[in-house]
mmCIF file of C-alpha atoms in Angstrom:
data_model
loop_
_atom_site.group_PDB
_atom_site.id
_atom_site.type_symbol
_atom_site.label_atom_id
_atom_site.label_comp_id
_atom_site.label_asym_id
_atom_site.label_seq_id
_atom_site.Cartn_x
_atom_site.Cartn_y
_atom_site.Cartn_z
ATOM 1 C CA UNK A 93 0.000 0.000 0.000
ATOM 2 C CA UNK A 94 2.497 2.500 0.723
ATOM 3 C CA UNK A 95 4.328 1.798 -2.315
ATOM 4 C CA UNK A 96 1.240 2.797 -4.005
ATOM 5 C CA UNK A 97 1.018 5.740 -2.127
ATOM 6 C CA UNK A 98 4.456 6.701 -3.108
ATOM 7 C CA UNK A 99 4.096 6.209 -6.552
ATOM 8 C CA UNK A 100 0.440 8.458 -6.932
ATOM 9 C CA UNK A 101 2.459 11.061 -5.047
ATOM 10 C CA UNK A 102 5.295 10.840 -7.611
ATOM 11 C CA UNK A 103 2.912 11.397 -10.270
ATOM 12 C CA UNK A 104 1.353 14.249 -8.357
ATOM 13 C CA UNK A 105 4.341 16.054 -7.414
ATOM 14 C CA UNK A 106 5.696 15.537 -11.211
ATOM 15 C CA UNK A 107 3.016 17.408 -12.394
ATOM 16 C CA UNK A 108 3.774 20.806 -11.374
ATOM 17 C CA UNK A 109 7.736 19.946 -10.653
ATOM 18 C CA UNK A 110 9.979 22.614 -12.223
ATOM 19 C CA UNK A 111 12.651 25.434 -11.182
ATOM 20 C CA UNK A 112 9.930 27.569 -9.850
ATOM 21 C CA UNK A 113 7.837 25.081 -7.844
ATOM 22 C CA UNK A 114 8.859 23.509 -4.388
ATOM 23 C CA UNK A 115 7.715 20.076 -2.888
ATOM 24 C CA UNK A 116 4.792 21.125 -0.770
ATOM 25 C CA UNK A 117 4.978 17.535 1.099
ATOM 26 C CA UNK A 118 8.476 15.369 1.937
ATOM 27 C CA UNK A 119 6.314 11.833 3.380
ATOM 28 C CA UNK A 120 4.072 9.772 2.183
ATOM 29 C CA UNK A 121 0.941 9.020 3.854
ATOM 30 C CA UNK A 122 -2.830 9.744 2.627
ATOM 31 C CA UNK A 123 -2.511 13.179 3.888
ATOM 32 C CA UNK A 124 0.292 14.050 2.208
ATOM 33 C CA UNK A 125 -1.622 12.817 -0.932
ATOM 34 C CA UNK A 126 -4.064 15.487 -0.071
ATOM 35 C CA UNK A 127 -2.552 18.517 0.560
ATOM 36 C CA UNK A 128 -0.590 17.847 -2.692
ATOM 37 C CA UNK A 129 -3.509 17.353 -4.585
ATOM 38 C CA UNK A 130 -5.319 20.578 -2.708
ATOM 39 C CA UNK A 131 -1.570 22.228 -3.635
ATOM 40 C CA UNK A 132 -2.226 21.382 -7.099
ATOM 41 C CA UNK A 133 -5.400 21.869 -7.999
ATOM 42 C CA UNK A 134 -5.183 25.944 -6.427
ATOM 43 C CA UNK A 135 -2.723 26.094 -8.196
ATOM 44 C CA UNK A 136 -4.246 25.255 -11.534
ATOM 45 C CA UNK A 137 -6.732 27.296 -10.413
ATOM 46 C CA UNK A 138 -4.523 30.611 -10.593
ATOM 47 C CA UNK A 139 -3.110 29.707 -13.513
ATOM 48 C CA UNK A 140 -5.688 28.960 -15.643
ATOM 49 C CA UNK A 141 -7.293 32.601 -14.148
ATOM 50 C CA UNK A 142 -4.053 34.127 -14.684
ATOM 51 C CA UNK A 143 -3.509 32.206 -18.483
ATOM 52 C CA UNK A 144 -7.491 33.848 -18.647
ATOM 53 C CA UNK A 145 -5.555 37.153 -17.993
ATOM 54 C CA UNK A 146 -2.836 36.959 -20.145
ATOM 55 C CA UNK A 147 -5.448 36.424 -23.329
ATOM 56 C CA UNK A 148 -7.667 39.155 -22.738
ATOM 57 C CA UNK A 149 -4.477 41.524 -22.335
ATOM 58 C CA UNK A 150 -2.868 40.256 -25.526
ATOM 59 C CA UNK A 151 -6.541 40.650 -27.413
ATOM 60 C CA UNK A 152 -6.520 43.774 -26.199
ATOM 61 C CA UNK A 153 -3.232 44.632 -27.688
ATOM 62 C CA UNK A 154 -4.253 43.063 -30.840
ATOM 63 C CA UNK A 155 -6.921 45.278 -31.075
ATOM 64 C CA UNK A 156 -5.018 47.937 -30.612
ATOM 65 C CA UNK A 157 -4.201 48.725 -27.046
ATOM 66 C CA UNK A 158 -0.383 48.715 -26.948
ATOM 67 C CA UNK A 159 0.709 50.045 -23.835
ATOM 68 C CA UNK A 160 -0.829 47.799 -20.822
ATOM 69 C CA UNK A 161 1.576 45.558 -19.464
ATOM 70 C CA UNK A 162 0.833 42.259 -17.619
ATOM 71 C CA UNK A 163 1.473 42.013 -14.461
ATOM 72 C CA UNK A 164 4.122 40.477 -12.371
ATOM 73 C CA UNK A 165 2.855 38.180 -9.235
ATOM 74 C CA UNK A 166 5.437 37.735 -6.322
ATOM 75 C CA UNK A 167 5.807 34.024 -7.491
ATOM 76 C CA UNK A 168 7.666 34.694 -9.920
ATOM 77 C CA UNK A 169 7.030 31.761 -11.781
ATOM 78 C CA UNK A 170 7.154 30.526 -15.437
ATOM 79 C CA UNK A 171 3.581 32.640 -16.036
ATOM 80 C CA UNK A 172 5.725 35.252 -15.146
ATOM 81 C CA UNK A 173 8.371 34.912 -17.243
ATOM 82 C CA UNK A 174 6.107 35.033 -19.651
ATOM 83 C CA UNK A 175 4.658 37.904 -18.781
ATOM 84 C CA UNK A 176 8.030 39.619 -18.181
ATOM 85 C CA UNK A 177 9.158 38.790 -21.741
ATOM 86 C CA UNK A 178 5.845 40.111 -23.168
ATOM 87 C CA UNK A 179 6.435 43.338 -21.299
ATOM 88 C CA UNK A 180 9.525 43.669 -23.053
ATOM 89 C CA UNK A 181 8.576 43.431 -26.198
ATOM 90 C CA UNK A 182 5.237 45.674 -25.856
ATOM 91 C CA UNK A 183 8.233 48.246 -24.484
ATOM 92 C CA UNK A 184 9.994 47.885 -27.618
ATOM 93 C CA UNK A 185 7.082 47.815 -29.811
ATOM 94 C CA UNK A 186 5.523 51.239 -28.009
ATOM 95 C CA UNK A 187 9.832 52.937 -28.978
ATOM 96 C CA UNK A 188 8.643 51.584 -32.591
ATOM 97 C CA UNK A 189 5.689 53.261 -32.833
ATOM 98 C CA UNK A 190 6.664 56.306 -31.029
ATOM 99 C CA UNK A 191 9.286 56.503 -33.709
ATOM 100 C CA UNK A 192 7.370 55.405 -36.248
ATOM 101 C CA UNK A 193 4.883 58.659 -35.005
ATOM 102 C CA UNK A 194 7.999 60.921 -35.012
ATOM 103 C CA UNK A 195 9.397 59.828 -38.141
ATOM 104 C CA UNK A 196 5.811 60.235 -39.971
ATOM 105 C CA UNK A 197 5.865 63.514 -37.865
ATOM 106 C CA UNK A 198 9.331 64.519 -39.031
ATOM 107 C CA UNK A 199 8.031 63.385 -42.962
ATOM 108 C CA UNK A 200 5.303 65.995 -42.666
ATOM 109 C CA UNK A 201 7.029 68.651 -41.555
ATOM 110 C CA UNK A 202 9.963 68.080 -43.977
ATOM 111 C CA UNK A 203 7.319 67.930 -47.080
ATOM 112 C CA UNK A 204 6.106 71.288 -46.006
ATOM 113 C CA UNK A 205 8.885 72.705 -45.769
ATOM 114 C CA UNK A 206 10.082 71.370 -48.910
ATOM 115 C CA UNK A 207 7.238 72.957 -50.378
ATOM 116 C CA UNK A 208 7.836 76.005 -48.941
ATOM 117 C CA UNK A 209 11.338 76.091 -50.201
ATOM 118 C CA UNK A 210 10.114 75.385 -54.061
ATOM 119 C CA UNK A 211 7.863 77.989 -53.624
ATOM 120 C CA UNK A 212 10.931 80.512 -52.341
ATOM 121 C CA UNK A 213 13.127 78.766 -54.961
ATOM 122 C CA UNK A 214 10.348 79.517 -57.604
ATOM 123 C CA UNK A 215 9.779 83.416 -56.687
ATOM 124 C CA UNK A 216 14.061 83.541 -56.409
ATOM 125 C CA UNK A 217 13.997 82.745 -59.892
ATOM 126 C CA UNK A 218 11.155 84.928 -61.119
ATOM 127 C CA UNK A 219 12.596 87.862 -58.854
ATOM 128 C CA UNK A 220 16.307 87.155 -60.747
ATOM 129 C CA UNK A 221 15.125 87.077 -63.810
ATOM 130 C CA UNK A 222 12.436 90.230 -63.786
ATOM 131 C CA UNK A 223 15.553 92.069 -62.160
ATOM 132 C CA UNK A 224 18.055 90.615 -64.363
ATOM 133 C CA UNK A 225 16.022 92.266 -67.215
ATOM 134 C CA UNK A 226 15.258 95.293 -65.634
ATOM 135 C CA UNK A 227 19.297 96.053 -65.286
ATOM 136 C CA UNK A 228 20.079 95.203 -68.315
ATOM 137 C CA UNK A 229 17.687 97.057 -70.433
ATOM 138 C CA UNK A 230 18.789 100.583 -68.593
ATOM 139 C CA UNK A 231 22.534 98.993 -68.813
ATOM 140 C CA UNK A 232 22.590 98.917 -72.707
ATOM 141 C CA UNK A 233 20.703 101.706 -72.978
ATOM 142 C CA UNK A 234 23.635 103.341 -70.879
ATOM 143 C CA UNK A 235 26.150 101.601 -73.357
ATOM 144 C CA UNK A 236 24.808 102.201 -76.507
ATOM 145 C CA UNK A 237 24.350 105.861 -75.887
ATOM 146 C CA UNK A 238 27.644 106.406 -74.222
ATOM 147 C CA UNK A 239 29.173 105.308 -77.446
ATOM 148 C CA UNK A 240 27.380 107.176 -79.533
ATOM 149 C CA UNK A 241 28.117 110.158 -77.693
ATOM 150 C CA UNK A 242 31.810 109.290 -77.846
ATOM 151 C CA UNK A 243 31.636 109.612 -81.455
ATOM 152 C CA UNK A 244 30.854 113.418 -81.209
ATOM 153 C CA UNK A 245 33.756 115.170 -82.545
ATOM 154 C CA UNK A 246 32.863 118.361 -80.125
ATOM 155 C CA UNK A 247 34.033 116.283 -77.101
ATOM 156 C CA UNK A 248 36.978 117.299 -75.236
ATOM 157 C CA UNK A 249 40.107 114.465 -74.871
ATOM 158 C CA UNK A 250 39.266 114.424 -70.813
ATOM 159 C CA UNK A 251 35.249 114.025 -71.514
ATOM 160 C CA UNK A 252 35.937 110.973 -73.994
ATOM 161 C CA UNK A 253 37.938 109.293 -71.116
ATOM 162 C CA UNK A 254 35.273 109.662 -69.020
ATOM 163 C CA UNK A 255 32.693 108.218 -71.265
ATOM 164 C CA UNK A 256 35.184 105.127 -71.876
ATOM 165 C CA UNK A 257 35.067 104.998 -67.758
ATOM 166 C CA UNK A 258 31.540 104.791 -68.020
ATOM 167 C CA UNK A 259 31.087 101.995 -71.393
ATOM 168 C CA UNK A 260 33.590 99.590 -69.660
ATOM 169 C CA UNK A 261 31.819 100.315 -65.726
ATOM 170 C CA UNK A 262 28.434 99.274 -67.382
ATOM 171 C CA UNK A 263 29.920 96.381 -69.543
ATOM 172 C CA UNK A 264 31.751 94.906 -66.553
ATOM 173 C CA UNK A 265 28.388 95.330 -64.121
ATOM 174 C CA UNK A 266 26.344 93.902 -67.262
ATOM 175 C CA UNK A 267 28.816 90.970 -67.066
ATOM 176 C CA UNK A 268 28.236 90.298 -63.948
ATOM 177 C CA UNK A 269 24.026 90.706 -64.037
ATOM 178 C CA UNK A 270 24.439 87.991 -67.038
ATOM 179 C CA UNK A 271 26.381 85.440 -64.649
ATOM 180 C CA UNK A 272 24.051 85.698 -61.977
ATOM 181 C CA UNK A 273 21.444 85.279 -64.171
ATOM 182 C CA UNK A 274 23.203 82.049 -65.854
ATOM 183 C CA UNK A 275 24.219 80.578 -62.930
ATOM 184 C CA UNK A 276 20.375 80.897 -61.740
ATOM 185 C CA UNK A 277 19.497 79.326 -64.780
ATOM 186 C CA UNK A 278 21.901 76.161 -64.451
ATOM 187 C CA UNK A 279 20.367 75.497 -61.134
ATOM 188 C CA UNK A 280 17.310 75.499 -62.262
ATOM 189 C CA UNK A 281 15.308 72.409 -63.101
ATOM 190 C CA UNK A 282 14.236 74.295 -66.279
ATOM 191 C CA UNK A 283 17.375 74.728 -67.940
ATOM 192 C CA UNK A 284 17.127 74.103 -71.401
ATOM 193 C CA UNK A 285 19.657 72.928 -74.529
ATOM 194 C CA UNK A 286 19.026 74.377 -77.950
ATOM 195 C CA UNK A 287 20.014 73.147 -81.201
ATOM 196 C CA UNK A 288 21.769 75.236 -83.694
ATOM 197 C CA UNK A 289 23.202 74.829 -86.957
ATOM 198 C CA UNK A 290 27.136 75.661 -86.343
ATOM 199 C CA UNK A 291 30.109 75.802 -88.610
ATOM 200 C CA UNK A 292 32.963 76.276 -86.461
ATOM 201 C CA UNK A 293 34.856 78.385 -89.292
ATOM 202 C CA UNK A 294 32.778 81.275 -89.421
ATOM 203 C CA UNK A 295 31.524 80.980 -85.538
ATOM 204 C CA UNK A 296 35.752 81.090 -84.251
ATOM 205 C CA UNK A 297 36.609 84.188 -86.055
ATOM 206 C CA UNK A 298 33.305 86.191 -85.285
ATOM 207 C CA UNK A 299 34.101 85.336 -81.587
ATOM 208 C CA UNK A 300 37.415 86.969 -81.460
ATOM 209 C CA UNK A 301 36.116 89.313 -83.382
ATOM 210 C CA UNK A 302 33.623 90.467 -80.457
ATOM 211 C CA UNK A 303 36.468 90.737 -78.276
ATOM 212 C CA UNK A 304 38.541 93.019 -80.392
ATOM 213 C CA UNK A 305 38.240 95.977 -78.328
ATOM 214 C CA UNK A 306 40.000 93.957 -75.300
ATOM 215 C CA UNK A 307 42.582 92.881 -77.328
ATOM 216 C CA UNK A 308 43.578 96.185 -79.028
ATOM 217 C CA UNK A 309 43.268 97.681 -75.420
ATOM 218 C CA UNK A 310 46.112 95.685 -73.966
ATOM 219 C CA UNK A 311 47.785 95.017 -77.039
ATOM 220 C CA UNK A 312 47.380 91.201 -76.878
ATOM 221 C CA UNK A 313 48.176 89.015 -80.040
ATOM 222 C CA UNK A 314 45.581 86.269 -79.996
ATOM 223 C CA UNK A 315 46.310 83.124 -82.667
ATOM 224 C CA UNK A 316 43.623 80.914 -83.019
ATOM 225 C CA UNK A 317 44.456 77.640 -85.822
ATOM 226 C CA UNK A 318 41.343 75.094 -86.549
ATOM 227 C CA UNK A 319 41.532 71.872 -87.091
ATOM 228 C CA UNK A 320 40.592 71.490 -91.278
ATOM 229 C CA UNK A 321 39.196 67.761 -90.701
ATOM 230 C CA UNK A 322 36.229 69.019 -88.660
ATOM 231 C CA UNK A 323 32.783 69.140 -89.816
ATOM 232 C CA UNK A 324 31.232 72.163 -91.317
ATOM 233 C CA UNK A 325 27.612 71.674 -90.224
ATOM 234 C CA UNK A 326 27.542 70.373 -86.543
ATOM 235 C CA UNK A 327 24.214 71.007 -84.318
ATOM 236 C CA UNK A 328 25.051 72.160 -80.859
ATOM 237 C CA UNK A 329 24.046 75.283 -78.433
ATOM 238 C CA UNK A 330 25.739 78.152 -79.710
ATOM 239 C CA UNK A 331 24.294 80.510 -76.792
ATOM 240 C CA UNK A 332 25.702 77.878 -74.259
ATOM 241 C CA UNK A 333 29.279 77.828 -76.254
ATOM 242 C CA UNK A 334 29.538 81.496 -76.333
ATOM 243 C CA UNK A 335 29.003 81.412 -72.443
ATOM 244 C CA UNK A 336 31.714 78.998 -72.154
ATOM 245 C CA UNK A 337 34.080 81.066 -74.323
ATOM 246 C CA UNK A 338 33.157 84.312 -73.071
ATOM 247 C CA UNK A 339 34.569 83.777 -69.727
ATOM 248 C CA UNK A 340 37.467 81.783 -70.584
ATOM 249 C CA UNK A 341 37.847 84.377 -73.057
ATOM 250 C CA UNK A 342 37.755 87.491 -70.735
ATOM 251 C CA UNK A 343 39.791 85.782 -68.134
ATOM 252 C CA UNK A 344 42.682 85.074 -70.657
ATOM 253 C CA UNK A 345 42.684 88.862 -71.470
ATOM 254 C CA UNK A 346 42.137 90.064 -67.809
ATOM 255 C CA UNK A 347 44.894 87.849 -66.892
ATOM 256 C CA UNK A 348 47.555 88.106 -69.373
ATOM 257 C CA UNK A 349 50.111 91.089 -69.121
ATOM 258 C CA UNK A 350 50.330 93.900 -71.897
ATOM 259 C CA UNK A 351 51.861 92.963 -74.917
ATOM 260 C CA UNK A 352 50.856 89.241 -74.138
ATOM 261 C CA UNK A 353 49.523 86.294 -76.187
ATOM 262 C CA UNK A 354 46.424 84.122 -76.232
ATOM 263 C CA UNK A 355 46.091 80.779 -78.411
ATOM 264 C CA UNK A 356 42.654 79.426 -79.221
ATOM 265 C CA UNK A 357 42.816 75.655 -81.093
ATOM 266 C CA UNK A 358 40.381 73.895 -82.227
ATOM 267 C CA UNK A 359 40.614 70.276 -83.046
ATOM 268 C CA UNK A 360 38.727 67.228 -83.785
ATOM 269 C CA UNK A 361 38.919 64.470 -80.910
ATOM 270 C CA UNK A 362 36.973 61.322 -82.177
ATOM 271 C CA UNK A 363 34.318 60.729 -84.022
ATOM 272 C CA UNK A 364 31.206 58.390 -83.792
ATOM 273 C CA UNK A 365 27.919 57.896 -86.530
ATOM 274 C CA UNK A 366 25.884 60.599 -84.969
ATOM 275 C CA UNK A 367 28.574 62.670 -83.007
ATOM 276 C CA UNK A 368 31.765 64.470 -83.209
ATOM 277 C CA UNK A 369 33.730 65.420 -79.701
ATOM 278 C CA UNK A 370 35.458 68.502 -81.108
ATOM 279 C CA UNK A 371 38.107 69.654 -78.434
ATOM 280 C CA UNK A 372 38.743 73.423 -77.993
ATOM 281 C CA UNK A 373 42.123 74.427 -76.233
ATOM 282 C CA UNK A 374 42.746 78.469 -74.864
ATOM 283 C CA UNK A 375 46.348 78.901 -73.252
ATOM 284 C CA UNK A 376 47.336 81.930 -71.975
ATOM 285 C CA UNK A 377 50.423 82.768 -70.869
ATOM 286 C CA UNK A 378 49.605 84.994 -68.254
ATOM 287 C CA UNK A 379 49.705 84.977 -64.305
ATOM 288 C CA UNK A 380 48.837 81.339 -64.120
ATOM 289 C CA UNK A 381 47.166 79.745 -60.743
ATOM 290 C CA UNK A 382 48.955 78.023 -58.111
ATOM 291 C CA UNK A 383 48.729 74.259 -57.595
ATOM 292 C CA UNK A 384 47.127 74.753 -53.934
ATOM 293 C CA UNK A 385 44.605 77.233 -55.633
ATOM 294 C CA UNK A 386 43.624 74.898 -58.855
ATOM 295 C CA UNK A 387 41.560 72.714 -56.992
ATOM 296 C CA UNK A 388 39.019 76.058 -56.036
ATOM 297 C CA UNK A 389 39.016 77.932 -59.382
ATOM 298 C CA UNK A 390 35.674 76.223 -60.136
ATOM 299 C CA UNK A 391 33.957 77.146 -57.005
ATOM 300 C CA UNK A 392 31.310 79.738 -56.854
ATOM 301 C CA UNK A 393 32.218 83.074 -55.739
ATOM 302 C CA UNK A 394 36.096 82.047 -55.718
ATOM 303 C CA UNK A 395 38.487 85.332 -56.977
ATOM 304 C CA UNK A 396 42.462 84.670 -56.943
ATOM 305 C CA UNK A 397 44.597 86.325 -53.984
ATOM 306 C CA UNK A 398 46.703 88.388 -56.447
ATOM 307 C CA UNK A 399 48.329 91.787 -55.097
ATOM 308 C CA UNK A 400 49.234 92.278 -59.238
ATOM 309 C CA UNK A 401 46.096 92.870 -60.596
ATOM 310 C CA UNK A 402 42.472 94.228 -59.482
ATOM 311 C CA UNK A 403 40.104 92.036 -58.375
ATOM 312 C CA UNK A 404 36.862 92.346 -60.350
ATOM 313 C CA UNK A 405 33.385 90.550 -61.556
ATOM 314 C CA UNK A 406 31.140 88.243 -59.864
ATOM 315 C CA UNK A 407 33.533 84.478 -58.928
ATOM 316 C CA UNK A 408 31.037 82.828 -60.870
ATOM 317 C CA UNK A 409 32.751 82.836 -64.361
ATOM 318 C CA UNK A 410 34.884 79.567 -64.073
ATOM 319 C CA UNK A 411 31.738 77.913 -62.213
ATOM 320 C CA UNK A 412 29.599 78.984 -65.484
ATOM 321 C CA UNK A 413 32.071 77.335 -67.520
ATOM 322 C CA UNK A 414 32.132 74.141 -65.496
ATOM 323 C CA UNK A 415 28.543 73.520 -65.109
ATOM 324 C CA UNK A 416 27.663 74.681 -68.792
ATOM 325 C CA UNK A 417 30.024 72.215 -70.225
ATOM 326 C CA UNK A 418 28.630 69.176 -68.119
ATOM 327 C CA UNK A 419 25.380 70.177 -69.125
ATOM 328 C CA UNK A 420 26.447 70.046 -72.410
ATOM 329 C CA UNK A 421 28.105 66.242 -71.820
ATOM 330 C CA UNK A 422 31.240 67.794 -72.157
ATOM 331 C CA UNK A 423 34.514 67.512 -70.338
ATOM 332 C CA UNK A 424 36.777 70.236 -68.670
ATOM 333 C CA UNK A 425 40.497 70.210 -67.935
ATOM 334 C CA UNK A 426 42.794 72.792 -66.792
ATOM 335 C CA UNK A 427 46.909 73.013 -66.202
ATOM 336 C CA UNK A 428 48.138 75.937 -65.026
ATOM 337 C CA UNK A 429 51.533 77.021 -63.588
ATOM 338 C CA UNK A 430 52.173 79.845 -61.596
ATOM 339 C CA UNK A 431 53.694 82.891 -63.551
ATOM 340 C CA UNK A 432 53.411 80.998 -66.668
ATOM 341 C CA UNK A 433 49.896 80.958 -67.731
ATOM 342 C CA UNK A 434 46.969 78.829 -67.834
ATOM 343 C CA UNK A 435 45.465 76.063 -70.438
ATOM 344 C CA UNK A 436 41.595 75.476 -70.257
ATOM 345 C CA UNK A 437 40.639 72.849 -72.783
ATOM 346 C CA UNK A 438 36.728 71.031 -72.960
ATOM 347 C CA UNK A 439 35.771 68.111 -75.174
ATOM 348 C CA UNK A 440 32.075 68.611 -76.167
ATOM 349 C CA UNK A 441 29.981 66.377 -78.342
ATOM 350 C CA UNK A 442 28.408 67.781 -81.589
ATOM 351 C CA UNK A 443 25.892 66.226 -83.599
ATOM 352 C CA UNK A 444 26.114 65.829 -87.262
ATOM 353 C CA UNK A 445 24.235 66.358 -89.971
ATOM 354 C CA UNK A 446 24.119 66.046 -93.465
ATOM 355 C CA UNK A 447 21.917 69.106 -94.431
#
């Protein structure tokens, strides 16, 4: 009988036996029998009320209550660990979802405010560009009338000089209006490339030619050869090339000495079916830029520490140059040395045509 007895409470006891539960009972009589079974069956009681618990709260959280924990009883039992390992994870799920609220928060405010900046961006550009034209209308009329009036044979030596003052003041401030303006437009999303017919033998000489009054100033020689293998119809932007070779242009001649001498050569690079990458070379040999300083040239705003010459215009010329020629799929290159002069070459594609 007591063998018996041993064995039912062996059964009993292995019921509910794990690192959280004690022996109630060490014999092995009937009573022990019954306080093990009394043991047991409160506590399936409480567990089964606290399991009952434990659903409701994670219904509740499925429905969308988050942020109740489940409690922790002093027994800490296996329930418990449960319940502690739930906890955690509704504690990590509530950081989620608070980030998730301050990251959609964040979103909203950052799509405002990107829509207030394209609206700012938007009246910049109309602003620049109904200022732009408002400048330069008065600026040519300036221009055009100062040289007319320096034609007038009446004019005294010191008056002429003073007109010249005032044709070269306007042309450098009208300079500088047109490079704000392009470097407005190259930031814009609405900058455009326009196709023209080009023949590089008439469009090199008439270039220089608009120059001439620079060169004769400082008495510069300026040799330009082009390559006879290139096309004579090519389709490319000539507004965007003479922006290029303005600057580069005005630069060489600000920069070289009196007396000096600018190159200009034009050559073919390679050819494909459609295209032709024509490559145009300008060396100077002028003040040249320092190897420390090459690296900034292109930035916008950038002018050259030189005690030798005057600073003047905008810093946006070389950036001009730079963007317009990747805008154009081109490539720019530059060696320079100091007190030697500079070399600004670009590789540009041209389309052909047989019209």
């Amino acid at each position: 009988m007591s063998d018996k007895i041993a064995k039912i409470l062996s059964k009993i006891r292995s019921l509910y036996h794990d690192e959280f539960n004690v022996q109630i009972t060490q014999g092995n009589s009937i009573e022990d029998i019954l306080l093990e079974i009394s043991h047991f069956e409160a506590k399936y009681t409480e567990q089964r009320r606290r399991e009952s618990l434990i659903i409701e709260h994670i219904l509740e959280c499925i429905g969308g209550n988050f942020f109740n924990q489940l409690p922790i009883s002093e027994k800490q039992d296996e329930l418990d660990v449960i319940c502690m390992g739930f906890n955690t994870y509704i504690e990590e799920l509530k950081g989620a979802m608070v980030s998730k609220e301050a990251l959609e928060k964040t979103n909203l405010q950052l799509l405002k405010e990107q829509k207030k900046a394209e609206l700012l961006a938007k009246s910049k550009d109309e602003f620049l560009s109904n200022m732009s034209h408002e400048i330069r209308t008065p600026l040519n009329g300036i221009i055009g009338f100062s040289n007319l009036l320096s034609q007038n044979q009446e004019l005294t030596i010191e008056s002429k000089q003073h007109i010249e003052t005032i044709v070269k003041s306007s042309e450098i401030l009208l300079a500088i209006v047109n490079n704000i303006t392009e470097i407005n437009n190259l930031n814009s999303s609405n900058y455009n490339i326009q196709d023209n017919l080009i023949n590089l033998y008439n469009y090199i000489p008439k270039l220089i030619n608009s120059v001439n009054d620079y060169i004769l100033l400082k008495k510069i020689k300026f040799n330009y050869t082009i390559d006879p293998t290139i096309n004579t119809k090519l389709i490319g932007d000539e507004t965007k090339l003479n922006q290029i070779f303005s600057n580069l242009i005005h630069n060489a001649i600000k920069f070289t000495p009196i007396g000096g001498v600018i190159e200009l050569n034009c050559k073919s690079h390679s050819q494909t079916k459609e295209h032709e990458l024509i490559e145009f070379t300008l060396t100077d040999h002028g003040i040249g830029i320092s190897k420390e300083n090459i690296t900034s040239i292109f930035d916008a705003f950038y002018q050259l520490n030189k005690s030798d010459y005057q600073k003047s215009g905008s810093g946006l010329g070389l950036t001009i140059v730079k963007k317009t020629v990747e805008a154009l799929n081109g490539k720019l290159f530059v060696e320079s040395e100091l007190n030697k002069g500079s070399t600004f070459s670009f590789i540009i594609p041209f389309e052909k045509t047989n019209t």
